[in-house]
PDB file of C-alpha atoms in Angstrom:
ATOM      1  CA  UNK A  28      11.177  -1.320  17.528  1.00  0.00           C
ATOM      2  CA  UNK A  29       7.305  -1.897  17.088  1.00  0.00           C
ATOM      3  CA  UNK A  30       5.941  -4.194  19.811  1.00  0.00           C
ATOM      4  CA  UNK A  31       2.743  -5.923  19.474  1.00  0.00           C
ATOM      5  CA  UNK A  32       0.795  -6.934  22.821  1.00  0.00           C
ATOM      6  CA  UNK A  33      -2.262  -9.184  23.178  1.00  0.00           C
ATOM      7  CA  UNK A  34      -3.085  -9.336  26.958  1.00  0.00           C
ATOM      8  CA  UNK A  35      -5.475 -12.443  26.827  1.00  0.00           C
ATOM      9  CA  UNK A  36      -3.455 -15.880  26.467  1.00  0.00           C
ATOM     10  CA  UNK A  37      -7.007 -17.589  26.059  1.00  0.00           C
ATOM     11  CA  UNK A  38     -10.752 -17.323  25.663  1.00  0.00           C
ATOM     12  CA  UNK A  39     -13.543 -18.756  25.340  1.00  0.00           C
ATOM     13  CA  UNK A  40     -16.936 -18.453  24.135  1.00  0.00           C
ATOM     14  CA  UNK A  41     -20.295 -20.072  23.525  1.00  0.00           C
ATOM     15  CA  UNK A  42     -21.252 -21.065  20.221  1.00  0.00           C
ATOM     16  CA  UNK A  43     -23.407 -18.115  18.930  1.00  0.00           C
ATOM     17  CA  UNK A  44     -22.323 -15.457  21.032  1.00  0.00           C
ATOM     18  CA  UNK A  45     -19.912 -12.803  20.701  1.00  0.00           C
ATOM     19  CA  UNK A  46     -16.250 -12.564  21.672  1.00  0.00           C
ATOM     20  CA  UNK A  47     -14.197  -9.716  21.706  1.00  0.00           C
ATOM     21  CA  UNK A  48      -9.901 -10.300  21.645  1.00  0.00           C
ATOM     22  CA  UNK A  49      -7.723  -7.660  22.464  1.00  0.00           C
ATOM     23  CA  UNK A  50      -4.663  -6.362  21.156  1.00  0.00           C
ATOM     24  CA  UNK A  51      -2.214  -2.783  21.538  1.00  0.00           C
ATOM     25  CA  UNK A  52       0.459  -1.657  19.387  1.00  0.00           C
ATOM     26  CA  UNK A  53       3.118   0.604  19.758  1.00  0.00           C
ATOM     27  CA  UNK A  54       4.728   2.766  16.943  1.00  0.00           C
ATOM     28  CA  UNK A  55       5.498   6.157  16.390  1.00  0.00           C
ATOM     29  CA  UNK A  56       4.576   5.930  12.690  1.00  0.00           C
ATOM     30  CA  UNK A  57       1.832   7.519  10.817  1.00  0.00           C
ATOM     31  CA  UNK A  58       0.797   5.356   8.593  1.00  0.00           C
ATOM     32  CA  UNK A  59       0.597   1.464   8.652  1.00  0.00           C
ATOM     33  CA  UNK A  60      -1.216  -1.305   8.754  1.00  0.00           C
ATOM     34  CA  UNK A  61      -3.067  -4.310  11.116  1.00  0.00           C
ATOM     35  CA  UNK A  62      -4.035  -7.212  10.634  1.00  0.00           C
ATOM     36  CA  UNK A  63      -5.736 -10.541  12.317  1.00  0.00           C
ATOM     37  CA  UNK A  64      -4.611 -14.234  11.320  1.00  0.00           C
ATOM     38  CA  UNK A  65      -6.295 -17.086  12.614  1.00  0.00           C
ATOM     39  CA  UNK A  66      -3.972 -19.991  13.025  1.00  0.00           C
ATOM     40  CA  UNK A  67      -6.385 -23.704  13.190  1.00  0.00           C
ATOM     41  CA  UNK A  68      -4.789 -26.238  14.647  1.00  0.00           C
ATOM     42  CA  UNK A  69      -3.081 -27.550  10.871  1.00  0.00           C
ATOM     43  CA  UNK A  70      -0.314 -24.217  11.628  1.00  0.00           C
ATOM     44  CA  UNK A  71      -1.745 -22.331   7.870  1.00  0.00           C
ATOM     45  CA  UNK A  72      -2.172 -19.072   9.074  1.00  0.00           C
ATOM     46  CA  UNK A  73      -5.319 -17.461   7.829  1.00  0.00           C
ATOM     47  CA  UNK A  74      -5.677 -13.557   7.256  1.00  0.00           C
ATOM     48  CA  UNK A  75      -9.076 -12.843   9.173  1.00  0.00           C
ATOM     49  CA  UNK A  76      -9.259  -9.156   8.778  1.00  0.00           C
ATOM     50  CA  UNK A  77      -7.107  -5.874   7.415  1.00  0.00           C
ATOM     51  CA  UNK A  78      -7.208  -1.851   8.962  1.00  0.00           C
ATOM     52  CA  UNK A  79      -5.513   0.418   7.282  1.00  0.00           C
ATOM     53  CA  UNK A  80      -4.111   3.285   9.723  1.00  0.00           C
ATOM     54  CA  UNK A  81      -5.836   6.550   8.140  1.00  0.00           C
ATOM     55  CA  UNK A  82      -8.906   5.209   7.439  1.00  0.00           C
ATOM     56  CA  UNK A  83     -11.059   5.915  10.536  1.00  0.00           C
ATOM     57  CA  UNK A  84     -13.753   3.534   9.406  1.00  0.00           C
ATOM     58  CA  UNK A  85     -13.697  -0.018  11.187  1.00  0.00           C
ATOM     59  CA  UNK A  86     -13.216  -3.144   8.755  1.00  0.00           C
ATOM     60  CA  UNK A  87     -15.676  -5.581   8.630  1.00  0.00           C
ATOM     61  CA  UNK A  88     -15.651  -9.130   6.856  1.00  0.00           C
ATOM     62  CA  UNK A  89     -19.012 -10.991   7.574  1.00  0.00           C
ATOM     63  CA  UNK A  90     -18.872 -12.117  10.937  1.00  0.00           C
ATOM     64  CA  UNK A  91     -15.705 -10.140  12.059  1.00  0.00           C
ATOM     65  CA  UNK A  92     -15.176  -6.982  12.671  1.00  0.00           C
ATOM     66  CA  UNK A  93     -12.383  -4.557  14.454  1.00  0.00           C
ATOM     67  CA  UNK A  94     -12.666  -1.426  16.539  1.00  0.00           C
ATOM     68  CA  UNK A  95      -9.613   0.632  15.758  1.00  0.00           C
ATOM     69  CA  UNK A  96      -8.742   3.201  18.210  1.00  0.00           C
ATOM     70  CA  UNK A  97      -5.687   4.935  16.499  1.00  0.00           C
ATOM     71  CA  UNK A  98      -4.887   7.196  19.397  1.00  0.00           C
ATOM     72  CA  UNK A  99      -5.157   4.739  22.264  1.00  0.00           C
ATOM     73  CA  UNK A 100      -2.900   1.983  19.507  1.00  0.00           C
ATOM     74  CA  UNK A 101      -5.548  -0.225  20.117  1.00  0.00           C
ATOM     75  CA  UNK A 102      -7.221  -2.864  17.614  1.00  0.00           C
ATOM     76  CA  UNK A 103      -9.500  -5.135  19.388  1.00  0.00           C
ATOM     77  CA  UNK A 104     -11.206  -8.136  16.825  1.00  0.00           C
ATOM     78  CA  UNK A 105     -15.025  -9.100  17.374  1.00  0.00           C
ATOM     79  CA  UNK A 106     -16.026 -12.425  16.682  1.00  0.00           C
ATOM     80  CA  UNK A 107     -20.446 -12.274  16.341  1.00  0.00           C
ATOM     81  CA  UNK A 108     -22.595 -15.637  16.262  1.00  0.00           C
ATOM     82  CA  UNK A 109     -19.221 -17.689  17.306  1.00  0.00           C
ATOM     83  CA  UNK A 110     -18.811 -21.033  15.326  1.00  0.00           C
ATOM     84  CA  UNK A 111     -16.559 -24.076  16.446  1.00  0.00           C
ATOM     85  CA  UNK A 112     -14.830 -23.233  13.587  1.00  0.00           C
ATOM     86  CA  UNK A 113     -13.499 -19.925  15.044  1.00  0.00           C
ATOM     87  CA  UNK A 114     -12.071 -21.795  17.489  1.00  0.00           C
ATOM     88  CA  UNK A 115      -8.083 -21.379  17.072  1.00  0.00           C
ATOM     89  CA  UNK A 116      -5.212 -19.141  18.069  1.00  0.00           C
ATOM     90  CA  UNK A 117      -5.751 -15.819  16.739  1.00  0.00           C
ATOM     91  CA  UNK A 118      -2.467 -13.037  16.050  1.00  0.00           C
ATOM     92  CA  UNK A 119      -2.194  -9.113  15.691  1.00  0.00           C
ATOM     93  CA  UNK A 120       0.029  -8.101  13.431  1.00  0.00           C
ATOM     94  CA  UNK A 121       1.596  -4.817  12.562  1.00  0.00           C
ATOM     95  CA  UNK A 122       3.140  -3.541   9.315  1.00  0.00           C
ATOM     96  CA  UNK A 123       4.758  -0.783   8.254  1.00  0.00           C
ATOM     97  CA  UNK A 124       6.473   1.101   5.199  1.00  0.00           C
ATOM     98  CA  UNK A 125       9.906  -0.086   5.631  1.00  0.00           C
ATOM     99  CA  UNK A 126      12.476  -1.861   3.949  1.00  0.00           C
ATOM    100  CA  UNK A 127      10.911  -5.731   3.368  1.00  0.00           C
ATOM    101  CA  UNK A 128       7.293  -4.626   4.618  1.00  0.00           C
ATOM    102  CA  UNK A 129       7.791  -6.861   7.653  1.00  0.00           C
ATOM    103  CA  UNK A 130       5.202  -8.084  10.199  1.00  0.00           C
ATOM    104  CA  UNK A 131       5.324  -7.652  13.578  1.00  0.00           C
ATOM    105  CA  UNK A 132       2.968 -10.299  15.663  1.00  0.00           C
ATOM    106  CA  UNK A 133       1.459 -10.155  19.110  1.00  0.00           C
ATOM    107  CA  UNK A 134       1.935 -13.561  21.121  1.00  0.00           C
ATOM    108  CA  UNK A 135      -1.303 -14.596  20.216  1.00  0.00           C
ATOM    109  CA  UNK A 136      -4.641 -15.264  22.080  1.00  0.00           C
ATOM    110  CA  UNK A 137      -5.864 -18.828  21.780  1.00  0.00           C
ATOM    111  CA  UNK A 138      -9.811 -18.829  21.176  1.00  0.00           C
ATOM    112  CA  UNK A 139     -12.046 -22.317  22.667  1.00  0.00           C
ATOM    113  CA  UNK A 140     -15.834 -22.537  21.526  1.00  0.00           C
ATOM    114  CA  UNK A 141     -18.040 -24.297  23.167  1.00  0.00           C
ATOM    115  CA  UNK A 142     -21.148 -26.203  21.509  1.00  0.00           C
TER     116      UNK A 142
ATOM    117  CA  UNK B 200      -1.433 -21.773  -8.343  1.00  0.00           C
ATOM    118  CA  UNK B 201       0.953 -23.869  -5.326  1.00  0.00           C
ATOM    119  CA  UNK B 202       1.051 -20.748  -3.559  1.00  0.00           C
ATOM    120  CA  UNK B 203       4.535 -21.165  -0.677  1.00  0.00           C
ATOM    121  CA  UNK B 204       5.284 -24.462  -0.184  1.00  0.00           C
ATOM    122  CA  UNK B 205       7.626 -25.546   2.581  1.00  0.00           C
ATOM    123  CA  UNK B 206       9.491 -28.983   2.935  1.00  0.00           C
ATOM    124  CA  UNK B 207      10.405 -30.943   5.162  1.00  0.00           C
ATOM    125  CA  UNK B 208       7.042 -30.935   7.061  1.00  0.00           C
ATOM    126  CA  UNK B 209       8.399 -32.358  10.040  1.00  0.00           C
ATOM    127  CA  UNK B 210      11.937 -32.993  10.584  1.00  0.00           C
ATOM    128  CA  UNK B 211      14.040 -34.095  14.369  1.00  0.00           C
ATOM    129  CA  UNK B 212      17.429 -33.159  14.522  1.00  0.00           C
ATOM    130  CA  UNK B 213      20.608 -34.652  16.797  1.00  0.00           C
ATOM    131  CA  UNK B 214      22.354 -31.675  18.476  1.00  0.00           C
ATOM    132  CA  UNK B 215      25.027 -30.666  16.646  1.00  0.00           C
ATOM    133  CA  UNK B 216      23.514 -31.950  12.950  1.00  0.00           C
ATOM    134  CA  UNK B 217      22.700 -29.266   9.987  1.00  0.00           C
ATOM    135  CA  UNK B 218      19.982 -29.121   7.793  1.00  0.00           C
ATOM    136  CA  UNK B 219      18.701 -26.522   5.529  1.00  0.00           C
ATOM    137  CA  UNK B 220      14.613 -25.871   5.200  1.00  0.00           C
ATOM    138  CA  UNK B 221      13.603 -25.316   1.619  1.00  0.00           C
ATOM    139  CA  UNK B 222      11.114 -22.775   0.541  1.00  0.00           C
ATOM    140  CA  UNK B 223       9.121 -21.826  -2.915  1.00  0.00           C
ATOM    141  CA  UNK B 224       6.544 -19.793  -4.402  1.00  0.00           C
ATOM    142  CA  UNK B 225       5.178 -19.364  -7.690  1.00  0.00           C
ATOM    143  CA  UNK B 226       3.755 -15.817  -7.130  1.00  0.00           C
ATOM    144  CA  UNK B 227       7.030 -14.085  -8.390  1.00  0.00           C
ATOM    145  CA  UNK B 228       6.937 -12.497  -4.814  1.00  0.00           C
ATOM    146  CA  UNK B 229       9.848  -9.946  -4.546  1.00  0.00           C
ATOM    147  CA  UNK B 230       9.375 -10.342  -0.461  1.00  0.00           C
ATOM    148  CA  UNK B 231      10.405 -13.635   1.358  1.00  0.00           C
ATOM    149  CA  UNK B 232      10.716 -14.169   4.837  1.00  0.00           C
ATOM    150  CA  UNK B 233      11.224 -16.683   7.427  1.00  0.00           C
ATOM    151  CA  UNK B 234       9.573 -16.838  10.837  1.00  0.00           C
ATOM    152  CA  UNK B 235       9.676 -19.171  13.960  1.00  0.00           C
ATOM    153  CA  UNK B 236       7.310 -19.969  16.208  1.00  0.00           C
ATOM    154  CA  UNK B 237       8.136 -21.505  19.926  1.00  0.00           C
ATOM    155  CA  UNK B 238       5.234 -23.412  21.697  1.00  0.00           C
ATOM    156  CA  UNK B 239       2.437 -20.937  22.573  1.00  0.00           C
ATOM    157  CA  UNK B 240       3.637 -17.918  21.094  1.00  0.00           C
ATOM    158  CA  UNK B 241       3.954 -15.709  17.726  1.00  0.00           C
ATOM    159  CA  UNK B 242       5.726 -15.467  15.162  1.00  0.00           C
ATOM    160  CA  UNK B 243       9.221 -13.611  15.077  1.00  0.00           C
ATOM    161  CA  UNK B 244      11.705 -12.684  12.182  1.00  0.00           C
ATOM    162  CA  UNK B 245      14.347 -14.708  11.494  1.00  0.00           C
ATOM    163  CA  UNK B 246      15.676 -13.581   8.062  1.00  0.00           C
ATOM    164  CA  UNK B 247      14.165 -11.508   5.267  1.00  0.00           C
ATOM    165  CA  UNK B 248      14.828 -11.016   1.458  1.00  0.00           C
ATOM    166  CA  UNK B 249      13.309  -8.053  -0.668  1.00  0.00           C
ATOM    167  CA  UNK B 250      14.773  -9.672  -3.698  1.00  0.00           C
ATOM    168  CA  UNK B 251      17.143 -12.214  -5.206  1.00  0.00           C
ATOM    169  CA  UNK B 252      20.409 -11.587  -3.902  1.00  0.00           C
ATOM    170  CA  UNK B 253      19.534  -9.322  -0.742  1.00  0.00           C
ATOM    171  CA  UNK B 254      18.854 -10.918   1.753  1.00  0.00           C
ATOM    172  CA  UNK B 255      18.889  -9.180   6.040  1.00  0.00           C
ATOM    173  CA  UNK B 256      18.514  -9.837   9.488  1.00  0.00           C
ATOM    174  CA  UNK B 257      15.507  -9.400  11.802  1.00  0.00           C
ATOM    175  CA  UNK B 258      14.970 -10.519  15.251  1.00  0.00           C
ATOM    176  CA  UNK B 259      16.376 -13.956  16.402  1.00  0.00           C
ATOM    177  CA  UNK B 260      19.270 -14.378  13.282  1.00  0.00           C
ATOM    178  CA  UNK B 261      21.543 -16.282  15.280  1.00  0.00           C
ATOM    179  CA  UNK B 262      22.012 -19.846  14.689  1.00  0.00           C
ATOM    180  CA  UNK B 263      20.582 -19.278  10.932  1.00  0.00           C
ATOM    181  CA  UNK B 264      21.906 -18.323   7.432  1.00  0.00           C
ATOM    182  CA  UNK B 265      19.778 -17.886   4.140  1.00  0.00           C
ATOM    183  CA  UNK B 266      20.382 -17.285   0.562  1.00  0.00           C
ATOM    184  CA  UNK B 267      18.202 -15.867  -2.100  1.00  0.00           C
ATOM    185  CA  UNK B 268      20.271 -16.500  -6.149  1.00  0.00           C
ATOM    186  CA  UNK B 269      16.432 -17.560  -7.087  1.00  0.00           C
ATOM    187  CA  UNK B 270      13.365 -14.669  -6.988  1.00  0.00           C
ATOM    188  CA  UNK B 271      11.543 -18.333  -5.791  1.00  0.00           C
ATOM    189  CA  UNK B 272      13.634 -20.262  -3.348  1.00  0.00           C
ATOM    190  CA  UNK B 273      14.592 -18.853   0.073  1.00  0.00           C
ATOM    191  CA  UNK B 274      16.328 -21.922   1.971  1.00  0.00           C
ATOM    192  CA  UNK B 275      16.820 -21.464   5.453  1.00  0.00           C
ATOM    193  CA  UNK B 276      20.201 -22.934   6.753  1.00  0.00           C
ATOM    194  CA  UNK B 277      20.831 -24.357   9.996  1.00  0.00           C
ATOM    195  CA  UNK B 278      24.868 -25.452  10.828  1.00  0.00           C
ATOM    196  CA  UNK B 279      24.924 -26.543  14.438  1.00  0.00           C
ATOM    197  CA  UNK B 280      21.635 -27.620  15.261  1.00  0.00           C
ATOM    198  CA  UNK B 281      20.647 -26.748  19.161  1.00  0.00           C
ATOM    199  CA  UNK B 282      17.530 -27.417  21.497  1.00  0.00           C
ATOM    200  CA  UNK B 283      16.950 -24.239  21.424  1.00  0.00           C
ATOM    201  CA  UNK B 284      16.468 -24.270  18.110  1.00  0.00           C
ATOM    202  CA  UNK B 285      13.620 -26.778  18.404  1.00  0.00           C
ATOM    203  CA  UNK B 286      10.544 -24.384  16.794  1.00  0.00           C
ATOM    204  CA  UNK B 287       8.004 -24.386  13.598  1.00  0.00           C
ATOM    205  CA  UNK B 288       9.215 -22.697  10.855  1.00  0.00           C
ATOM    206  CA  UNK B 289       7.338 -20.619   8.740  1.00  0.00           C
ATOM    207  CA  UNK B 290       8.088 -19.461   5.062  1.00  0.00           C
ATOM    208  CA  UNK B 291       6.450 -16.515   3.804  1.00  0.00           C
ATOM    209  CA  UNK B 292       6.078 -13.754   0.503  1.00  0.00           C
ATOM    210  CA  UNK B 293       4.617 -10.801  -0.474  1.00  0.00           C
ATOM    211  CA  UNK B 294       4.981  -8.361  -3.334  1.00  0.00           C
ATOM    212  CA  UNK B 295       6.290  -4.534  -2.829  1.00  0.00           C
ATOM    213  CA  UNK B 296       2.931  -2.358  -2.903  1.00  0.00           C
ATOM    214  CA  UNK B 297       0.396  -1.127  -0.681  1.00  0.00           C
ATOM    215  CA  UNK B 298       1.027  -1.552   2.878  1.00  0.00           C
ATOM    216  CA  UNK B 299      -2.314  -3.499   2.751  1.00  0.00           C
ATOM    217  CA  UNK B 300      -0.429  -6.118   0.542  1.00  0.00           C
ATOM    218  CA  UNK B 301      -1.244  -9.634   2.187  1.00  0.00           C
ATOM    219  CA  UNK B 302       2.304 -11.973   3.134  1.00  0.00           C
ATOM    220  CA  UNK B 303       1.628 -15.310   2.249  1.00  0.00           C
ATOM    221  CA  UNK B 304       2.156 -18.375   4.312  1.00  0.00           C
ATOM    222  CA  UNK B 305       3.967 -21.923   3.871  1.00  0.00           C
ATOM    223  CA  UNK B 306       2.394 -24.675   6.128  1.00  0.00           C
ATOM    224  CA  UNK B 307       5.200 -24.919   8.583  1.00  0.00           C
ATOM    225  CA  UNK B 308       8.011 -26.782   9.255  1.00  0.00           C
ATOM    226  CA  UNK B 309       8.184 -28.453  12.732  1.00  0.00           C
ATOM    227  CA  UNK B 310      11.703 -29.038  13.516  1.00  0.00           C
ATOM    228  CA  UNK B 311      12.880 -30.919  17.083  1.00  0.00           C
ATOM    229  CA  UNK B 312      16.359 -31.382  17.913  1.00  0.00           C
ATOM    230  CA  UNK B 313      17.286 -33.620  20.723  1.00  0.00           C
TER     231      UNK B 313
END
């Protein structure tokens, strides 16, 4: 089974700067996808960012960004000129081509900002 | 466009009571899932459904049962309610495509049993 780590239960940052959040996959499939969801304190989860497995070019969306490294299974999310707004808990999440197109989620990394 | 939409939003069970969580969409989603989430962590697979009438197991099925006669309800059935059980649940669809396809979230159900 695909497991999903993220080894940073919480973080913080200062408004304006930039954080970084961490998170490893393991799979032994080709092709698949990653994503980031944000999850505010109201519980909707929010799709932050999308990496598609071939493509070797990092996505970007504004201020986020990811640094895919498909042979270390890593996807790492960058957060530049922090807002309070960012502040939530933040999930990896894997998918793959199989029956249902299921996601697979990390435990989550809870990100504070501080004014 | 309501999008998923999950009811109750808040519910507390007696050990031992049933309830069933209801879920919709109007996207004509093929995909429906249900997830739980336990204080601090993610999300794991309860049940899935890649269309009406099919319906499967993922990670933590026991305690649960779902149906799927509707390609826009997928209720989520709970017959002996236990603490253990005490969780938000989350609803969710997506359509068959590109593995870049986006799932779709309900706003949670936060169910305690005591």
């Amino acid at each position: 089974a695909q497991t999903v780590t993220q080894s940073q239960p919480e973080m913080s940052v200062q408004e304006a700067e930039t954080v970084t959040l961490s998170c490893t996959y393991d799979t032994s499939e080709s092709d698949y996808y990653l994503f980031w969801y944000k999850q505010p304190p109201s519980r909707q989860m929010i799709l932050v960012i999308r990496q598609e497995a071939y493509k070797q070019q990092n996505a970007t969306e504004n201020r986020f960004s990811v640094n895919f490294q498909k042979a270390a299974k890593s996807f790492s999310l960058k957060i530049s000129d922090s807002q309070l707004g960012d502040a939530a808990m933040y999930f990896c999440a894997y998918k793959e081509e199989t029956s249902g197109s299921r996601l697979t989620f990390g435990e989550g990394t809870q990100l504070t900002v501080n004014p | 466009n309501a999008g998923v939409t999950q009811t109750p939003k808040f519910r507390i069970l007696k050990i031992g009571q049933s309830m069933t969580l209801q879920c919709t969409q109007d996207m004509n989603h093929n995909y429906m899932y249900w997830y739980r989430q336990d204080p601090g962590m993610g999300l794991k697979l309860i049940y899935y459904s890649v269309g009406a009438g099919i319906t499967d197991k993922g990670e933590v099925p026991n305690g649960y049962n779902v149906s799927r006669s509707t390609t826009e309800d997928f209720p989520l059935r709970l017959e002996l309610a236990a603490p253990s059980q005490t969780s938000v649940y989350f609803c969710a669809s997506s359509t068959p495509g590109p593995l870049d396809t986006e799932a779709f979230f309900g706003q949670g159900t936060r169910l305690t049993v005591v």
